[in-house]
PDB file of C-alpha atoms in Angstrom:
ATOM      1  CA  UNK A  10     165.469  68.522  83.084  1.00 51.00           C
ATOM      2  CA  UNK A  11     164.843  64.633  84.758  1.00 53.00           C
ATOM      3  CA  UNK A  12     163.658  67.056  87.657  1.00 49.00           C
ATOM      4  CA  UNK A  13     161.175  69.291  85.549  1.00 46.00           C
ATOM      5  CA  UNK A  14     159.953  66.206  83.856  1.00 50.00           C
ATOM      6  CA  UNK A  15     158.955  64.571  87.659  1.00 46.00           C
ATOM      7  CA  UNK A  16     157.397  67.945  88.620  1.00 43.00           C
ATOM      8  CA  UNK A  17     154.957  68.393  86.001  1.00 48.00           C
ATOM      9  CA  UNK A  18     154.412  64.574  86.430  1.00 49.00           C
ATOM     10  CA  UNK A  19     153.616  65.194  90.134  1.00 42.00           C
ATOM     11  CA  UNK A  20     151.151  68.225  89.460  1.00 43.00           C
ATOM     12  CA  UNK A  21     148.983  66.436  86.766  1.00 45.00           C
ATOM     13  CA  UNK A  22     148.718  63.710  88.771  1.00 43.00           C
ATOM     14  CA  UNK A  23     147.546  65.640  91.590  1.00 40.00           C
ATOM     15  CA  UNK A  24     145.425  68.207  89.600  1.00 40.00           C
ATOM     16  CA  UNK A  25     143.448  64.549  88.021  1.00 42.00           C
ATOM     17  CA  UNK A  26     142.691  63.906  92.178  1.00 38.00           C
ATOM     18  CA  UNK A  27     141.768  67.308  93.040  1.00 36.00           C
ATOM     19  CA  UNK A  28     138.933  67.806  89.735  1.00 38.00           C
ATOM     20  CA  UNK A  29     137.961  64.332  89.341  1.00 39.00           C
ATOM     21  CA  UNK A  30     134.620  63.422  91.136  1.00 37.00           C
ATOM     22  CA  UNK A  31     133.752  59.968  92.308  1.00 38.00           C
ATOM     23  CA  UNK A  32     131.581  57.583  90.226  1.00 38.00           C
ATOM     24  CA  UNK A  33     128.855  58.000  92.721  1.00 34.00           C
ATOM     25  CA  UNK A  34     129.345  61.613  93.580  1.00 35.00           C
ATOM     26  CA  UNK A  35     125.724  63.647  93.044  1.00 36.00           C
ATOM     27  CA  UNK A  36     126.598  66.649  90.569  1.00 37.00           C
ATOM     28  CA  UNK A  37     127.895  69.223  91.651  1.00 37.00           C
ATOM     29  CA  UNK A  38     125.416  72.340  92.365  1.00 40.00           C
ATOM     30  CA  UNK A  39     125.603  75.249  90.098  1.00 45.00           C
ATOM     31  CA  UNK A  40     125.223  78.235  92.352  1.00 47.00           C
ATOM     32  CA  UNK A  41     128.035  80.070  92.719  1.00 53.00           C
ATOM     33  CA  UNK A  42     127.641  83.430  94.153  1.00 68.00           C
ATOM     34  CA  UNK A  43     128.609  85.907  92.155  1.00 80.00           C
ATOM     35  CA  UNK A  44     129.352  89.465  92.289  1.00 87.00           C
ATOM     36  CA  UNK A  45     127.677  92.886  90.636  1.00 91.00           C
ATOM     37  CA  UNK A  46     129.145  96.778  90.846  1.00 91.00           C
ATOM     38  CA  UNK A  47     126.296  99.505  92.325  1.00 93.00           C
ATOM     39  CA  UNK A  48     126.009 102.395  93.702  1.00 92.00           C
ATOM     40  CA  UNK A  49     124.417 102.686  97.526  1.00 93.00           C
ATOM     41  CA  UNK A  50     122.990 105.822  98.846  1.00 93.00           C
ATOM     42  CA  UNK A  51     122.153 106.424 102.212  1.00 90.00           C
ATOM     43  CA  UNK A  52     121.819 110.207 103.743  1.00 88.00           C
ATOM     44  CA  UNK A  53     122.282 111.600 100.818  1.00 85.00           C
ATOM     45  CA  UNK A  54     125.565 110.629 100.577  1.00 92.00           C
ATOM     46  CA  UNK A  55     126.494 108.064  97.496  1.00 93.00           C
ATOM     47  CA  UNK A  56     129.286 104.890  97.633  1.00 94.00           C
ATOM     48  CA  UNK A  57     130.375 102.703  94.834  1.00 94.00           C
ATOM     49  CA  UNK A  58     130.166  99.037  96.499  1.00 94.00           C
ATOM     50  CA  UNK A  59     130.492  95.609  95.585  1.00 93.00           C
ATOM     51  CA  UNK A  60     127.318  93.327  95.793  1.00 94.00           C
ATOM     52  CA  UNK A  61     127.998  89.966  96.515  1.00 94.00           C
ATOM     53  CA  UNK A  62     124.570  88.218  95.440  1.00 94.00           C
ATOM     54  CA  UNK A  63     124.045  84.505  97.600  1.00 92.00           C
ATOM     55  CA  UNK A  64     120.242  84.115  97.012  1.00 92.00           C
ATOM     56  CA  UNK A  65     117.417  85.075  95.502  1.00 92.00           C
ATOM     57  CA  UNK A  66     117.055  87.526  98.725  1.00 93.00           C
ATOM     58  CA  UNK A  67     119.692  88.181  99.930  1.00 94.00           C
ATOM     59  CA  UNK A  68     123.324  89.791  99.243  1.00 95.00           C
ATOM     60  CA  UNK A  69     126.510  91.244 101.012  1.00 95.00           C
ATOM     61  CA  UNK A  70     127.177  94.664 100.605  1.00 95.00           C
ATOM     62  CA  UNK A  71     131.316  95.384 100.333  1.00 93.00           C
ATOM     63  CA  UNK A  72     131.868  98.963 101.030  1.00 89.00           C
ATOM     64  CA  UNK A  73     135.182 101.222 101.495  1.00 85.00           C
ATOM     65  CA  UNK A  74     137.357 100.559 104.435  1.00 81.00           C
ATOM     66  CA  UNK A  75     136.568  96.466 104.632  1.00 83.00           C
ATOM     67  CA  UNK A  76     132.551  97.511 105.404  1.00 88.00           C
ATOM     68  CA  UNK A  77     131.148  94.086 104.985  1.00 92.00           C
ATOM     69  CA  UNK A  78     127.267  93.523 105.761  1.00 94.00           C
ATOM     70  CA  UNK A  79     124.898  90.937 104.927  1.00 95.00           C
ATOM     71  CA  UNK A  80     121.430  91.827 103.856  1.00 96.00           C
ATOM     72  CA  UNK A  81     118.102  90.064 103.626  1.00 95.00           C
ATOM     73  CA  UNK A  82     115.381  91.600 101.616  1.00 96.00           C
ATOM     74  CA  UNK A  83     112.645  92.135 104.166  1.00 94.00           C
ATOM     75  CA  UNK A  84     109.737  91.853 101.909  1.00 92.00           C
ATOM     76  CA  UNK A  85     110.257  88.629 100.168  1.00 94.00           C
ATOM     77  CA  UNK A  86     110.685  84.458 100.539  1.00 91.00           C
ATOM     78  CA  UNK A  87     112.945  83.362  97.495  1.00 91.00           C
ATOM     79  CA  UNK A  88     113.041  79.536  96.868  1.00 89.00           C
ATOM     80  CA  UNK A  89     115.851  77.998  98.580  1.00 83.00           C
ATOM     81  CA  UNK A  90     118.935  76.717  96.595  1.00 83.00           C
ATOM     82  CA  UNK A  91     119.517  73.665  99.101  1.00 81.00           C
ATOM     83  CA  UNK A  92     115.739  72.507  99.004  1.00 77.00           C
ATOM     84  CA  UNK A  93     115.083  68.812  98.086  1.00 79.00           C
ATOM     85  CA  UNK A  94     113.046  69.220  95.423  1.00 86.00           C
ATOM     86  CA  UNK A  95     114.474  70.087  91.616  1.00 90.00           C
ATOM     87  CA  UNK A  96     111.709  72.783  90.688  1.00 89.00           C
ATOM     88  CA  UNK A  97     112.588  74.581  93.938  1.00 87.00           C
ATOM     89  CA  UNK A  98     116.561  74.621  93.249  1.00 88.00           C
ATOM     90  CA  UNK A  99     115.585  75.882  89.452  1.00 91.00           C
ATOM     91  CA  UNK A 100     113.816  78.556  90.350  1.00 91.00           C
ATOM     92  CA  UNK A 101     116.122  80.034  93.102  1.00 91.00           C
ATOM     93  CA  UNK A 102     118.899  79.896  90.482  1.00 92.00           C
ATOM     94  CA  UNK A 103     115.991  82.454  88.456  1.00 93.00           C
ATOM     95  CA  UNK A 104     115.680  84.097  91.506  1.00 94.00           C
ATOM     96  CA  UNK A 105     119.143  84.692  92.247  1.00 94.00           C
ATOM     97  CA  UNK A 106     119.897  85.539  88.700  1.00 94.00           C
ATOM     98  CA  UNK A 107     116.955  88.055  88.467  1.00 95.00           C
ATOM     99  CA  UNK A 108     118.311  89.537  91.862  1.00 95.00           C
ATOM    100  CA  UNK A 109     121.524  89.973  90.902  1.00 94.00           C
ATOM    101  CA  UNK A 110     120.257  91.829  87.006  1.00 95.00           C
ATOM    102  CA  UNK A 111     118.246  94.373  88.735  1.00 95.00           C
ATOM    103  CA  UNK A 112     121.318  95.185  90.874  1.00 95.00           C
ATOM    104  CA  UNK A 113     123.704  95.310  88.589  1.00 94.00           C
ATOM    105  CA  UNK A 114     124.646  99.215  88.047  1.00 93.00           C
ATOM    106  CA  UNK A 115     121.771  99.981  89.702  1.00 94.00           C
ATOM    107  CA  UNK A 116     121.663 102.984  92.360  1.00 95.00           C
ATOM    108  CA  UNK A 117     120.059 101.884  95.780  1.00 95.00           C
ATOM    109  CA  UNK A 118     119.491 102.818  98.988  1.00 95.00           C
ATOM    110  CA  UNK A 119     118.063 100.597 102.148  1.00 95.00           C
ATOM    111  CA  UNK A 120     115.360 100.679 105.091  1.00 95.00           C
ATOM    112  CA  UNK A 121     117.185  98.378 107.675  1.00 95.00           C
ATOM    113  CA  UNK A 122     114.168  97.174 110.071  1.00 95.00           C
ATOM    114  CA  UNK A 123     115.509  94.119 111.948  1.00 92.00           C
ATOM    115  CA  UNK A 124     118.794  92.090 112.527  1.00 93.00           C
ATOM    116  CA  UNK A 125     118.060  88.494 112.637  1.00 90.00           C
ATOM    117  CA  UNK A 126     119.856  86.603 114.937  1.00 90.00           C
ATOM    118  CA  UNK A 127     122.972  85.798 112.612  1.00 90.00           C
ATOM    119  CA  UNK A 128     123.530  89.420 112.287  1.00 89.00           C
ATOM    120  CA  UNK A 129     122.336  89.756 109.050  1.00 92.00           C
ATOM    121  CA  UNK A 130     120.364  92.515 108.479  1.00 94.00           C
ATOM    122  CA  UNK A 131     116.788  92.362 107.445  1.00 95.00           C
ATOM    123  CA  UNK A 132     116.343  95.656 104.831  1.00 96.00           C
ATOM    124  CA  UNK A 133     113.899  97.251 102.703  1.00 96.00           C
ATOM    125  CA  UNK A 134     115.298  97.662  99.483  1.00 96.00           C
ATOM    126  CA  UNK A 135     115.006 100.255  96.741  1.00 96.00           C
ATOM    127  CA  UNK A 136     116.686 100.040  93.584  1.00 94.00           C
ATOM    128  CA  UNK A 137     116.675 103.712  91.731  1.00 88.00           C
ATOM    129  CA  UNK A 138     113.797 104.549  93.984  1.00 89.00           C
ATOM    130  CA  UNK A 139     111.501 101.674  93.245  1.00 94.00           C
ATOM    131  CA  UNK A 140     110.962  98.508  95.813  1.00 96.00           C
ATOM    132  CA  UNK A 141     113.213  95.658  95.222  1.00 96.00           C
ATOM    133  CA  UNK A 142     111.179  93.087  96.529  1.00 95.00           C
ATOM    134  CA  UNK A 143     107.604  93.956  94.926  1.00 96.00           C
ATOM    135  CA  UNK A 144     109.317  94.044  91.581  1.00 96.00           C
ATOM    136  CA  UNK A 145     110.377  90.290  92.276  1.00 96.00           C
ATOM    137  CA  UNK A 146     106.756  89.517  93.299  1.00 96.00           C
ATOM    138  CA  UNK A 147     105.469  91.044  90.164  1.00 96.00           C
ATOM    139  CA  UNK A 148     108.145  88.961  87.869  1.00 96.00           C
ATOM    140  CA  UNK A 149     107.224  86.028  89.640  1.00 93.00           C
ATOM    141  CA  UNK A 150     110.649  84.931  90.827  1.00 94.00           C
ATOM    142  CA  UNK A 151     109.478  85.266  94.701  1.00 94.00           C
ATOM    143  CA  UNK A 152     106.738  84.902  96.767  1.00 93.00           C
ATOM    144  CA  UNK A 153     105.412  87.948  99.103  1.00 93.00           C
ATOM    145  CA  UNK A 154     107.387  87.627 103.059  1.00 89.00           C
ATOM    146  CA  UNK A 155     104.951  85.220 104.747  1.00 86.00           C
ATOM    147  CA  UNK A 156     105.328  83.859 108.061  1.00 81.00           C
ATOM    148  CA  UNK A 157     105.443  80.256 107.508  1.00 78.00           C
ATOM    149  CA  UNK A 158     107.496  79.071 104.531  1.00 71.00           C
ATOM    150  CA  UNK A 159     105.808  78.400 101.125  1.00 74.00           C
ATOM    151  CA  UNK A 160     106.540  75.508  99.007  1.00 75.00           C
ATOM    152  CA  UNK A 161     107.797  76.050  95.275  1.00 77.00           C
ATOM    153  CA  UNK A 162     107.224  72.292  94.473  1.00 81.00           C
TER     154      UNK A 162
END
């Protein structure tokens, strides 16, 4: 019993170090990638898959068989989550919210047209045969693909 009593003693203890943050610790950010269930087509043949959704444009597609790929949408520049400036932060949380609605359930398929130099692919995207990316232009959440960076601040 003395034993159980120096265990559970021993784990709060530790649990208190592991969650609490230090006084001057910045908060903690609140994206968290999160995943949505969909359906990709591509030949005319159909796979239920896992999206992973990181950003407001871009996900990782899970597929049968440990298939992992990461995809950029070619079309769009969503806000950046790690940018310095608040506004910018709040509305790639939209972004990557909005993304991650419109895939959820959804039926896609994808026009790979370049691998950047991570090895990510860089995609067209259609979500039950309308473009991905012009719908988040029209809603606002993300600027048209531009060469040089836009600023959301």
């Amino acid at each position: 019993m003395e034993r159980m009593r120096k265990f559970s003693a021993v784990a709060a203890a530790l649990y208190s170090l592991v969650t609490a943050a230090p006084a001057d610790a910045a908060p903690r950010s609140a994206f968290i990638s999160f995943s949505v269930h969909a359906t990709y087509c591509e030949n005319s043949a159909c796979e239920p898959v896992t999206l992973q959704i990181v950003g407001g444009d871009a996900f990782v597609i899970n597929r049968w068989g440990n298939h992992r790929e990461q995809v950029r949408i070619a079309n769009i520049d969503a806000p950046d989550r790690r940018a310095r400036c608040i506004r910018e932060r709040e509305k790639a949380e939209q972004a990557t919210d909005r993304l991650g609605r419109l895939m959820n359930g959804s039926t896609f398929t994808m026009a790979r047209v370049h691998t950047d130099g991570r090895g990510d692919s860089i995609a067209f995207v259609s979500v039950d045969s309308r473009d991905l990316g012009h719908t988040l232009v029209r809603e606002g959440v993300v600027f048209p693909w531009e060469p040089r960076h836009r600023s959301w601040c």
